[in-house]
Coordinates of C-alpha atoms in Angstrom, one line a residue:
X1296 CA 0.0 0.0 0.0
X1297 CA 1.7 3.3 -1.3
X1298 CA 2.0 6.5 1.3
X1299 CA -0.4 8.3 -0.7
X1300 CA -3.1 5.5 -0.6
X1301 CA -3.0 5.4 3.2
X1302 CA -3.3 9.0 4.1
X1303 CA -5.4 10.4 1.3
X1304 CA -7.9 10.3 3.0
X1305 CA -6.4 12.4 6.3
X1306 CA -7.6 16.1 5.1
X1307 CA -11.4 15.2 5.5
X1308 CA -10.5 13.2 9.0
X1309 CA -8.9 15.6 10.5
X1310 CA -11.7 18.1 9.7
X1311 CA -13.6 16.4 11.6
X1312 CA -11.9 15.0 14.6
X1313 CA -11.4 17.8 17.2
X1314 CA -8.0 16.6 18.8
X1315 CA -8.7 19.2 22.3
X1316 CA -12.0 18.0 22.4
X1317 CA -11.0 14.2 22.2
X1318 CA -7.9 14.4 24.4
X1319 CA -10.1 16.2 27.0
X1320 CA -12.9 12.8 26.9
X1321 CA -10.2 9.9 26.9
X1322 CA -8.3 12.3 30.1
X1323 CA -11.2 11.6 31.9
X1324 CA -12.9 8.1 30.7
X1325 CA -9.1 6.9 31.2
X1326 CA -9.2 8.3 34.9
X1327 CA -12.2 6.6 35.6
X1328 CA -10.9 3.1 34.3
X1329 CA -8.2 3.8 36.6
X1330 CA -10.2 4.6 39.5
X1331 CA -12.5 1.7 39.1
X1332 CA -9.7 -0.6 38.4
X1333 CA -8.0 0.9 41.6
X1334 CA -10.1 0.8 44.1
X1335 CA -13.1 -1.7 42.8
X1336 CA -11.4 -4.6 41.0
X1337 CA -8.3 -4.3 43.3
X1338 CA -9.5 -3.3 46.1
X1339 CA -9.2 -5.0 49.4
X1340 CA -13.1 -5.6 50.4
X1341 CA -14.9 -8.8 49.2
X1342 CA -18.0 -7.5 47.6
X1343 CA -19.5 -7.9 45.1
X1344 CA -18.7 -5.2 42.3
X1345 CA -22.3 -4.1 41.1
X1346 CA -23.8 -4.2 38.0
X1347 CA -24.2 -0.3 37.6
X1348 CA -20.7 0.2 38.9
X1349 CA -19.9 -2.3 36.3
X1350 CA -21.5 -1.2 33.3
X1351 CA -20.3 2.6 33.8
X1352 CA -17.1 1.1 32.8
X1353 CA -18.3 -1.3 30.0
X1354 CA -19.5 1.8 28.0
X1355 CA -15.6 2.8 28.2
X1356 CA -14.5 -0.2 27.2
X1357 CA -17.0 -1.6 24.2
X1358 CA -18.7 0.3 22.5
X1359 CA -21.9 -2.4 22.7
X1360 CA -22.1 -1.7 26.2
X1361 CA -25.3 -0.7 27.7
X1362 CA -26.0 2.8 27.3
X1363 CA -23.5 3.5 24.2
X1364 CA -25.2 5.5 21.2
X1365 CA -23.5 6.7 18.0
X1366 CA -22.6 9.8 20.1
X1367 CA -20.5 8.6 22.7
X1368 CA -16.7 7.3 22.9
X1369 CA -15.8 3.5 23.8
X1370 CA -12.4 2.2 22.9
X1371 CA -13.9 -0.3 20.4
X1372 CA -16.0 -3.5 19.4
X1373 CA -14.8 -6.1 22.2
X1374 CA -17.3 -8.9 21.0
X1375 CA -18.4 -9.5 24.5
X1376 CA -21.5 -9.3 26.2
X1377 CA -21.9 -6.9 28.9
X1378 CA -23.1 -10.2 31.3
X1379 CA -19.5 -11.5 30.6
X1380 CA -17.8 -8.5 31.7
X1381 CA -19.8 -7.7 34.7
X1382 CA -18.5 -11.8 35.6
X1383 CA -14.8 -10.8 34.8
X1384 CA -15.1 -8.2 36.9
X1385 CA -15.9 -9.5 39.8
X1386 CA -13.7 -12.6 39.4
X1387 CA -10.5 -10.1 38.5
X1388 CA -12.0 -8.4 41.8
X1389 CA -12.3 -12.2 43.9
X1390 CA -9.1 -13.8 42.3
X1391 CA -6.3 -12.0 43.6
X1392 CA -3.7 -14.3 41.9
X1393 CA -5.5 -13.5 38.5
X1394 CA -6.3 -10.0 39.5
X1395 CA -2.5 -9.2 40.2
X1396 CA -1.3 -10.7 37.1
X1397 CA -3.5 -8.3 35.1
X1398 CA -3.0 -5.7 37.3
X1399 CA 0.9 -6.2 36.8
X1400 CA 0.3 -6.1 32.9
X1401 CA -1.8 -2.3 33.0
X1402 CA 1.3 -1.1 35.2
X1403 CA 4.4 -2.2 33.7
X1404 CA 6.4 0.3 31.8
X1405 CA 9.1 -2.2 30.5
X1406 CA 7.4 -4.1 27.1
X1407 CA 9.8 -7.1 27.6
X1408 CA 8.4 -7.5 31.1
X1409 CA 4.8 -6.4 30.2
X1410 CA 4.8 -9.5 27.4
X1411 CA 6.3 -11.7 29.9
X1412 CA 2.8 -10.9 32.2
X1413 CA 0.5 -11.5 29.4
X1414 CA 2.1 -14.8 28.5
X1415 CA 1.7 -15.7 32.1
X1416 CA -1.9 -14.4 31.9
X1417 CA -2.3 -16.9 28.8
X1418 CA -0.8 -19.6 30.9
X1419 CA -3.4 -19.6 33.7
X1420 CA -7.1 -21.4 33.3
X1421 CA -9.1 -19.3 35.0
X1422 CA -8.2 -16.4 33.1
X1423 CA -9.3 -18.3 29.6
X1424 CA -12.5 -19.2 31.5
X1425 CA -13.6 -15.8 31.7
X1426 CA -12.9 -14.5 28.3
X1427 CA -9.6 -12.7 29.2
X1428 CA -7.5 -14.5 27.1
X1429 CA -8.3 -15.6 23.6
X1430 CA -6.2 -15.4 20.1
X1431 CA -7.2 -12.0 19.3
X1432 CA -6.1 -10.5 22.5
X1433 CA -9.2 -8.3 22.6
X1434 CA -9.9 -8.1 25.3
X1435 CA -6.3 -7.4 27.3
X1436 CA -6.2 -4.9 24.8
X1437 CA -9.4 -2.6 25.5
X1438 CA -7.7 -2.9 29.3
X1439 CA -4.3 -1.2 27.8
X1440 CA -6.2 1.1 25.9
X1441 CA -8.2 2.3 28.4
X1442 CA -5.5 2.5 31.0
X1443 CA -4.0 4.7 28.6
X1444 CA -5.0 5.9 25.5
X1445 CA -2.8 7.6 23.7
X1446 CA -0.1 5.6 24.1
X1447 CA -2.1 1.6 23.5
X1448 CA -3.9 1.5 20.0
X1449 CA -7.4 0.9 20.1
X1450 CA -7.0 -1.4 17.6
X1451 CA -7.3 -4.6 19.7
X1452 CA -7.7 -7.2 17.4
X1453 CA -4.3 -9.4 16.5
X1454 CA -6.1 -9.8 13.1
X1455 CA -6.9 -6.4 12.2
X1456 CA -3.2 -5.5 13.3
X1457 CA -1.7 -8.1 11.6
X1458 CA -4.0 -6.8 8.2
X1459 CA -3.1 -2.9 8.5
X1460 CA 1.1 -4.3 9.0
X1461 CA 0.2 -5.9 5.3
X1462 CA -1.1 -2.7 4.0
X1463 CA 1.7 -1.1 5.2
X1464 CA 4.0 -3.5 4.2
X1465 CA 5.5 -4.2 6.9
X1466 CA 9.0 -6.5 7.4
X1467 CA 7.6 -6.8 10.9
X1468 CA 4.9 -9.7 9.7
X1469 CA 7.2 -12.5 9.3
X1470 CA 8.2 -11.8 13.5
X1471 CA 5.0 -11.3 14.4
X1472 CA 3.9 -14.5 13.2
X1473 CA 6.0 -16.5 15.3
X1474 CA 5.6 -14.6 18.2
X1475 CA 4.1 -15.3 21.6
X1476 CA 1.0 -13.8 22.4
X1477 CA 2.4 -11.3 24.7
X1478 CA 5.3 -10.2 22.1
X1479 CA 2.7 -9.6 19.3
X1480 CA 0.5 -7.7 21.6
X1481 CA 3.2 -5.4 22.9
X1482 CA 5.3 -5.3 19.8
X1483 CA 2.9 -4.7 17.1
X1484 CA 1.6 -1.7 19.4
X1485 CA 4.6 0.2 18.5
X1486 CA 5.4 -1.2 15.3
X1487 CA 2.1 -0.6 14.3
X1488 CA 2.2 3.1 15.5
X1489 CA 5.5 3.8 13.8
X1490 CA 4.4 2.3 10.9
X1491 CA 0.8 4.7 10.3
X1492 CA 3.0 7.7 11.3
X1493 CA 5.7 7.0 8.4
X1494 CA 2.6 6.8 6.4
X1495 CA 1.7 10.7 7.1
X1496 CA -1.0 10.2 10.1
X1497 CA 0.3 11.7 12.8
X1498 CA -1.0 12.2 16.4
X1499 CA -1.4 9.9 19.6
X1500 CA -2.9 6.6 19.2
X1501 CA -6.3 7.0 20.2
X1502 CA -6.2 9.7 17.0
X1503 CA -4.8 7.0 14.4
X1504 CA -6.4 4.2 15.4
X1505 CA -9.4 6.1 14.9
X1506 CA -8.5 7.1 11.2
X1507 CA -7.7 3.5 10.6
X1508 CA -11.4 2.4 11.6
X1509 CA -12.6 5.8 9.3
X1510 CA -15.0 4.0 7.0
X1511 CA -13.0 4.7 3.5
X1512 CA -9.9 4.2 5.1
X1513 CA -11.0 0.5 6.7
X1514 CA -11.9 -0.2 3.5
X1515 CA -8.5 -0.2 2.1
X1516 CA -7.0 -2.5 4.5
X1517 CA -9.7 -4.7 5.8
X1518 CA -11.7 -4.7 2.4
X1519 CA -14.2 -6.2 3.4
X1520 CA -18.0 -6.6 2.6
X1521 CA -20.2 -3.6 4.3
X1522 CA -23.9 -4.3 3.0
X1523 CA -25.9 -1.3 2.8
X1524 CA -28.5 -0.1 5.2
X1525 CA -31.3 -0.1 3.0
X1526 CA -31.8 -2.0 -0.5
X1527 CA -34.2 -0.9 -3.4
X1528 CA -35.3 -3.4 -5.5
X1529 CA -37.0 -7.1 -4.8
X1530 CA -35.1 -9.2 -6.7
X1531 CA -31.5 -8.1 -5.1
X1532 CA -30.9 -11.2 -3.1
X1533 CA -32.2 -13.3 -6.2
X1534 CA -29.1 -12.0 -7.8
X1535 CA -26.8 -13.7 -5.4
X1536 CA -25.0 -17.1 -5.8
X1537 CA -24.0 -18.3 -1.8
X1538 CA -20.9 -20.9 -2.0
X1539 CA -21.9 -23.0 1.8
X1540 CA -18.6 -23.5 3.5
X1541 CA -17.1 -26.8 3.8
X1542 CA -13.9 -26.2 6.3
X1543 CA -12.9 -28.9 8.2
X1544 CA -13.8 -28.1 11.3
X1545 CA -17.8 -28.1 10.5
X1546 CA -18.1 -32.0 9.6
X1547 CA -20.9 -32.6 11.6
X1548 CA -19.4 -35.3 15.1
X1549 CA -21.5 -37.5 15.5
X1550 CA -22.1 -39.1 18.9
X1551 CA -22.2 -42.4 19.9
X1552 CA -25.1 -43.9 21.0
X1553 CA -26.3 -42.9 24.7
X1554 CA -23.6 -40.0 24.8
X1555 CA -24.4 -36.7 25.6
X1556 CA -23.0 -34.1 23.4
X1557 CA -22.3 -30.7 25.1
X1558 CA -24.8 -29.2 22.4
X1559 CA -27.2 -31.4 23.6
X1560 CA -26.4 -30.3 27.4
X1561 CA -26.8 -26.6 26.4
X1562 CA -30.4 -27.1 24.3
X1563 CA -31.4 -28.8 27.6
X1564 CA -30.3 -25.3 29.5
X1565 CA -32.1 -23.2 27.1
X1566 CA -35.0 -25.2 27.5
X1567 CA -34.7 -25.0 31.7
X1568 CA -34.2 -21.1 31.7
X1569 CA -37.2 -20.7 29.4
X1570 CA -39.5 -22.9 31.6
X1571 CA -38.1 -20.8 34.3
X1572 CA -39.6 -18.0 33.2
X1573 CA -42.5 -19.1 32.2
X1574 CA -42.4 -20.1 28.5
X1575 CA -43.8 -22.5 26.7
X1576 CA -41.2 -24.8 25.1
X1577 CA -40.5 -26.6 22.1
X1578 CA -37.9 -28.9 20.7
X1579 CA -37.3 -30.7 17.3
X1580 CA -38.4 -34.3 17.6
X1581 CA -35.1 -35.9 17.2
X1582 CA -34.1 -34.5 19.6
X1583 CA -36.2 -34.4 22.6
X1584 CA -34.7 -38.1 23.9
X1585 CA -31.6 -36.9 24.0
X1586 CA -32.5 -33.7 25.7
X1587 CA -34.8 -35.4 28.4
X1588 CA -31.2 -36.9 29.7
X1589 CA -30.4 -33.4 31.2
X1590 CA -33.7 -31.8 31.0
X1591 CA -37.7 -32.9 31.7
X1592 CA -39.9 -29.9 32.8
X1593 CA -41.7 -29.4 35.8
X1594 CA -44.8 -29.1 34.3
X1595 CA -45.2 -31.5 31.1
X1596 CA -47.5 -29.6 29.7
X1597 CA -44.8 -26.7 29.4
X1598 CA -42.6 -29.2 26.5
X1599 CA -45.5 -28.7 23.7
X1600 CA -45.8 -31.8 21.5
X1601 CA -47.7 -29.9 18.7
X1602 CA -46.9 -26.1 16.9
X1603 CA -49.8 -24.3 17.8
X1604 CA -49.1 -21.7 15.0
X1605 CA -51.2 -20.6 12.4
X1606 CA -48.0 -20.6 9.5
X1607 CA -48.5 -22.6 6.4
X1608 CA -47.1 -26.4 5.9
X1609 CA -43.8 -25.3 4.6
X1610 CA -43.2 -22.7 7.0
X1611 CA -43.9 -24.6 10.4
X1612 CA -41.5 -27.5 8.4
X1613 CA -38.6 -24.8 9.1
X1614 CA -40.2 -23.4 12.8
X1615 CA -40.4 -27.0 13.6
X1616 CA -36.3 -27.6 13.2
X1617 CA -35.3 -25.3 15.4
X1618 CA -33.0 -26.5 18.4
X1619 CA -35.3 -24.9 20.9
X1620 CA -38.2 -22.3 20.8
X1621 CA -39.5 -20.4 23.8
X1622 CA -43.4 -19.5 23.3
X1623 CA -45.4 -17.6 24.8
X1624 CA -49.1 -18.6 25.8
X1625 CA -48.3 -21.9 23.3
X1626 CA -49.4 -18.6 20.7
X1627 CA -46.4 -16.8 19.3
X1628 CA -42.8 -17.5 19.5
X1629 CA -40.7 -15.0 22.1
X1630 CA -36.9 -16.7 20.6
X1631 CA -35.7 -19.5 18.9
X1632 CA -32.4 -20.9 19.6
X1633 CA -29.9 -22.7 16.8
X1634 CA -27.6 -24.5 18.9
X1635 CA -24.1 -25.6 16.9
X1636 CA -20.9 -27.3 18.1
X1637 CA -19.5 -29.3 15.6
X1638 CA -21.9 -29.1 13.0
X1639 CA -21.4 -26.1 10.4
X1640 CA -22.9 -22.5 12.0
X1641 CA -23.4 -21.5 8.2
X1642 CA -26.8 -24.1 8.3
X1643 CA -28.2 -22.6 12.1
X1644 CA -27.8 -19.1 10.3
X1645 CA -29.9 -20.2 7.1
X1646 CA -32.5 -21.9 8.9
X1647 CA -33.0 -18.7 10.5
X1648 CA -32.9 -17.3 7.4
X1649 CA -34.7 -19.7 5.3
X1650 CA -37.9 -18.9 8.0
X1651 CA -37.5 -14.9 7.4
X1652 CA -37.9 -15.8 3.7
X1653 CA -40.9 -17.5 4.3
X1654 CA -42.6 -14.8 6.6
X1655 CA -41.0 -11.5 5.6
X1656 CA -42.7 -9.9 7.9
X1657 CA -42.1 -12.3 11.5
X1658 CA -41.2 -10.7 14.1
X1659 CA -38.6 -13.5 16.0
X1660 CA -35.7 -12.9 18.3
X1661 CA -33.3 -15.1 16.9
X1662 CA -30.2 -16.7 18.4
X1663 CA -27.1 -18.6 17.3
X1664 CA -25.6 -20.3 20.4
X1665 CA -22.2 -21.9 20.3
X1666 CA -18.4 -22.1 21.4
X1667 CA -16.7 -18.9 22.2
X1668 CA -14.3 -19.8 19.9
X1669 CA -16.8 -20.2 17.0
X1670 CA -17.9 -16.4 17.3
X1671 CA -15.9 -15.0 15.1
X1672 CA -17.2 -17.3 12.2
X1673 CA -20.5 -16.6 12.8
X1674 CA -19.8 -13.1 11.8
X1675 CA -18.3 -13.7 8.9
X1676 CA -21.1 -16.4 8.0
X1677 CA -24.0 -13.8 8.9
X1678 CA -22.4 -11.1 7.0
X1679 CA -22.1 -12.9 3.3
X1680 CA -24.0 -10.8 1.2
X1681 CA -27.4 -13.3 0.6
X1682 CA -27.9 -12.6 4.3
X1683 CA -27.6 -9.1 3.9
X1684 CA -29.8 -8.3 1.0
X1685 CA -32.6 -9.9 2.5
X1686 CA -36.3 -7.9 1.5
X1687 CA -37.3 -6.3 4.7
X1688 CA -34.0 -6.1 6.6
X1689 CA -30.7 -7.6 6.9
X1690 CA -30.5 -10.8 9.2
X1691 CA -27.8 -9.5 11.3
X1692 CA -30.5 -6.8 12.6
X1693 CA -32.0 -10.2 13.5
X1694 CA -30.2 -13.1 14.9
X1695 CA -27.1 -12.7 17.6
X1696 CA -25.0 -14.8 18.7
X1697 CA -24.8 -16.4 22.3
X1698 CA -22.0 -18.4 23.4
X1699 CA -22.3 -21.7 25.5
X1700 CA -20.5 -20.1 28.3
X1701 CA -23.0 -17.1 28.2
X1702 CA -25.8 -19.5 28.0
X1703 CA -24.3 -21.2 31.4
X1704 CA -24.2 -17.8 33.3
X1705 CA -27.8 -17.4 32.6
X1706 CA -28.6 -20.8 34.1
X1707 CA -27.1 -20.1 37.3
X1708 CA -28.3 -16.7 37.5
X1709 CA -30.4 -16.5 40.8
X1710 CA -34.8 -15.5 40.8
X1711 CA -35.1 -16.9 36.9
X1712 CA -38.4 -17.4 37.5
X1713 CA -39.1 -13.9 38.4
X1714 CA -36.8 -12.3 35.5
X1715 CA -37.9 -11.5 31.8
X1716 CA -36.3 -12.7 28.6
X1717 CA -34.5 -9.4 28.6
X1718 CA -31.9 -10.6 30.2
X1719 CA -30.7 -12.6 27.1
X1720 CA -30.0 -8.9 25.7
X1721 CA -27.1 -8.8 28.6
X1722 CA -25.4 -11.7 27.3
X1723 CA -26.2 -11.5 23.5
X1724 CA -23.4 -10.3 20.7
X1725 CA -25.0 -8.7 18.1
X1726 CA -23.1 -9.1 14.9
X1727 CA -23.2 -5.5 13.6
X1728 CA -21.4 -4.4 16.9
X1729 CA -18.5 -6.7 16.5
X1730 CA -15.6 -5.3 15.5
X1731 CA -14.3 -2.1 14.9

């Protein structure tokens, strides 16, 4: 990528980015990351660190935290959900091994020593248990950036680092590759930086990590599809061929007999919280044998044997697939659940899709659950571009995804019976929000 490519698009940026103005927010949102980190998450009591303390922070760190709007300033897309953090929180706060560790990461000035923390960070269970550590280093990554932002990019992502270094051509990506997790985070901070200043951005790194997620700009290193916001036309999404994916690592496992798979386990916890508060459920035929090994309902009459819906044939064929429905009043459907583990998330995305085509106009909460790890390919799945140019809306507006651990946290989350489905929405990743 030429010098000129990369910064051409700098003048109309910087007309618009305020740099007094900025430095004056991220002084302050920094300062009260540092205060809650202080004297909440290390602090000394043994309380619990509350919700609202928690999510005050959240909005600093992800910008799909509660309470964010197009208006405010987050550090980026963290791709969790705010249920998660609130948990990491408080076991950063309970964990004092785990807690230190981190804490010794934030505060070291030396990057050999700081690497040398994350790696030990990525050595310890407990932290992977509670999304700290994954293979995007996301999330120790808001952390820096919010300690300090003007020195950590709030790019966060390994990948979309490791793609603006092969913009800028950097001789830095054949190191980076065989890094450790903690060299490529700290390195390709400052390699990074250097490298989008020699290209003619200058300014701390709150400022050019900004200009790198500036829509035209994003588009010439990340390239990726964006679908539009609204489509004219009906026969758009006729117009598109879909090639389903084959990798691998979506040949559908199957299970020997009388062995319980942990999608299996999961579908019986969906069913469970939706019983718990107080809807109707439903679950694919072939599956409700294997289900009843971890889950039978209270009430019988609460696991419907029938549809009660007034769809045609075709379209209660499709409803009638789905890994588990919660209805309400055996009437309407509240959510529907595609559960995936081993099997490809491509086909839980187009059943969800192949049931919005039917009824353009149904009105359906709809969830992919699955493996942390599988997350990220769900986004790419649910953004191909037959999902996107659907009729009446995209079905990313529609269908988030939910990950097994998530799904877990909900399950032991005390009164279920007493809370609303709402609560999904704290433990939900909606697809548009991912990413920066």
């Amino acid at each position: 990528m030429s010098e000129m490519n990369f910064s051409a698009f700098l003048p109309e940026f910087e007309a618009t980015y305020d740099v007094a103005q900025k430095t004056a927010v991220w002084s302050d949102q920094s300062a009260q990351f540092r205060e809650f980190w202080a004297n909440r998450v290390m602090g000394a009591d043994s309380e619990l660190i509350s919700d609202d303390d928690c999510d005050k922070v959240i909005k600093i760190l992800d910008r799909n935290g509660k309470g964010n709007n197009k208006d405010t300033e987050a550090i980026a897309k963290a791709m969790v959900s705010q249920g998660a953090w609130r948990r990491l929180f408080n076991e950063l706060h309970k964990n004092r091994k785990l807690g230190a560790v981190v804490n010794k990461v934030l505060t070291e000035q030396d990057p050999k020593l700081k690497a040398q923390y994350i790696d030990e960070l990525y050595g310890m269970d407990e932290a992977q248990k509670i999304y700290l550590t994954g293979k995007s280093g996301n999330t120790i990554s808001v952390f820096l950036a919010a300690f300090d932002p003007f020195n950590n990019l709030s790019v966060i992502s390994l990948k979309d680092r490791r793609l603006l270094l092969e913009c800028l051509e950097s001789p830095y990506i054949g190191e980076f590759d065989a890094q450790t997790i903690g060299d490529k985070i700290t390195q390709s901070n400052d390699i990074l930086a250097q490298a989008i200043k020699a290209n003619g951005v200058i300014g701390d790194a709150r400022k050019i990590s900004e200009y790198c997620y500036y829509a035209p700009v994003k588009e010439l290193w990340r390239g990726e599809f964006s679908a539009p916001q609204e489509v004219s036309g009906s026969n758009t999404a006729n117009e598109i061929t879909v090639t389903i994916s084959t990798d691998k690592d979506e040949v559908e496992d199957i299970a020997a007999d009388g062995e319980v798979r942990e999608s299996i386990r999961i579908q019986g916890l969906l069913a469970k919280i939706g019983e718990a508060m107080g809807f109707d459920i439903w679950l694919p035929n072939p599956d409700r044998v294997r289900v009843s090994k971890v889950w039978q309902p209270k009430d019988p009459s609460k696991l419907l044997t029938k549809l009660p819906l007034s769809y045609d044939n075709r379209t209660l064929s499709t409803i009638g697939l789905i890994d588990v429905i919660w209805l309400k009043n055996k009437r309407s459907i509240a959510r529907a659940f595609e559960v995936e583990d081993t099997t490809s998330i491509y086909s839980g995305i187009l059943r969800m899709a192949d049931l919005v085509a039917l009824q353009p106009d149904v009105k359906i909460k709809m969830h992919i659950v699955a493996p942390i790890e599988r997350q990220e390919k769900f986004f790419t799945e649910i953004r191909r571009p037959v999902f996107s140019y659907m009729t009446n809306a995209r079905l990313s507006d529609m269908c988030t995804f939910i990950s097994y651990d998530d799904v877990r946290l909900i399950a032991d989350l005390k009164h279920l019976n007493s809370m609303s489905d709402k609560v999904i929405e704290d433990y939900e990743v909606n697809p548009d929000q991912s990413g920066d």
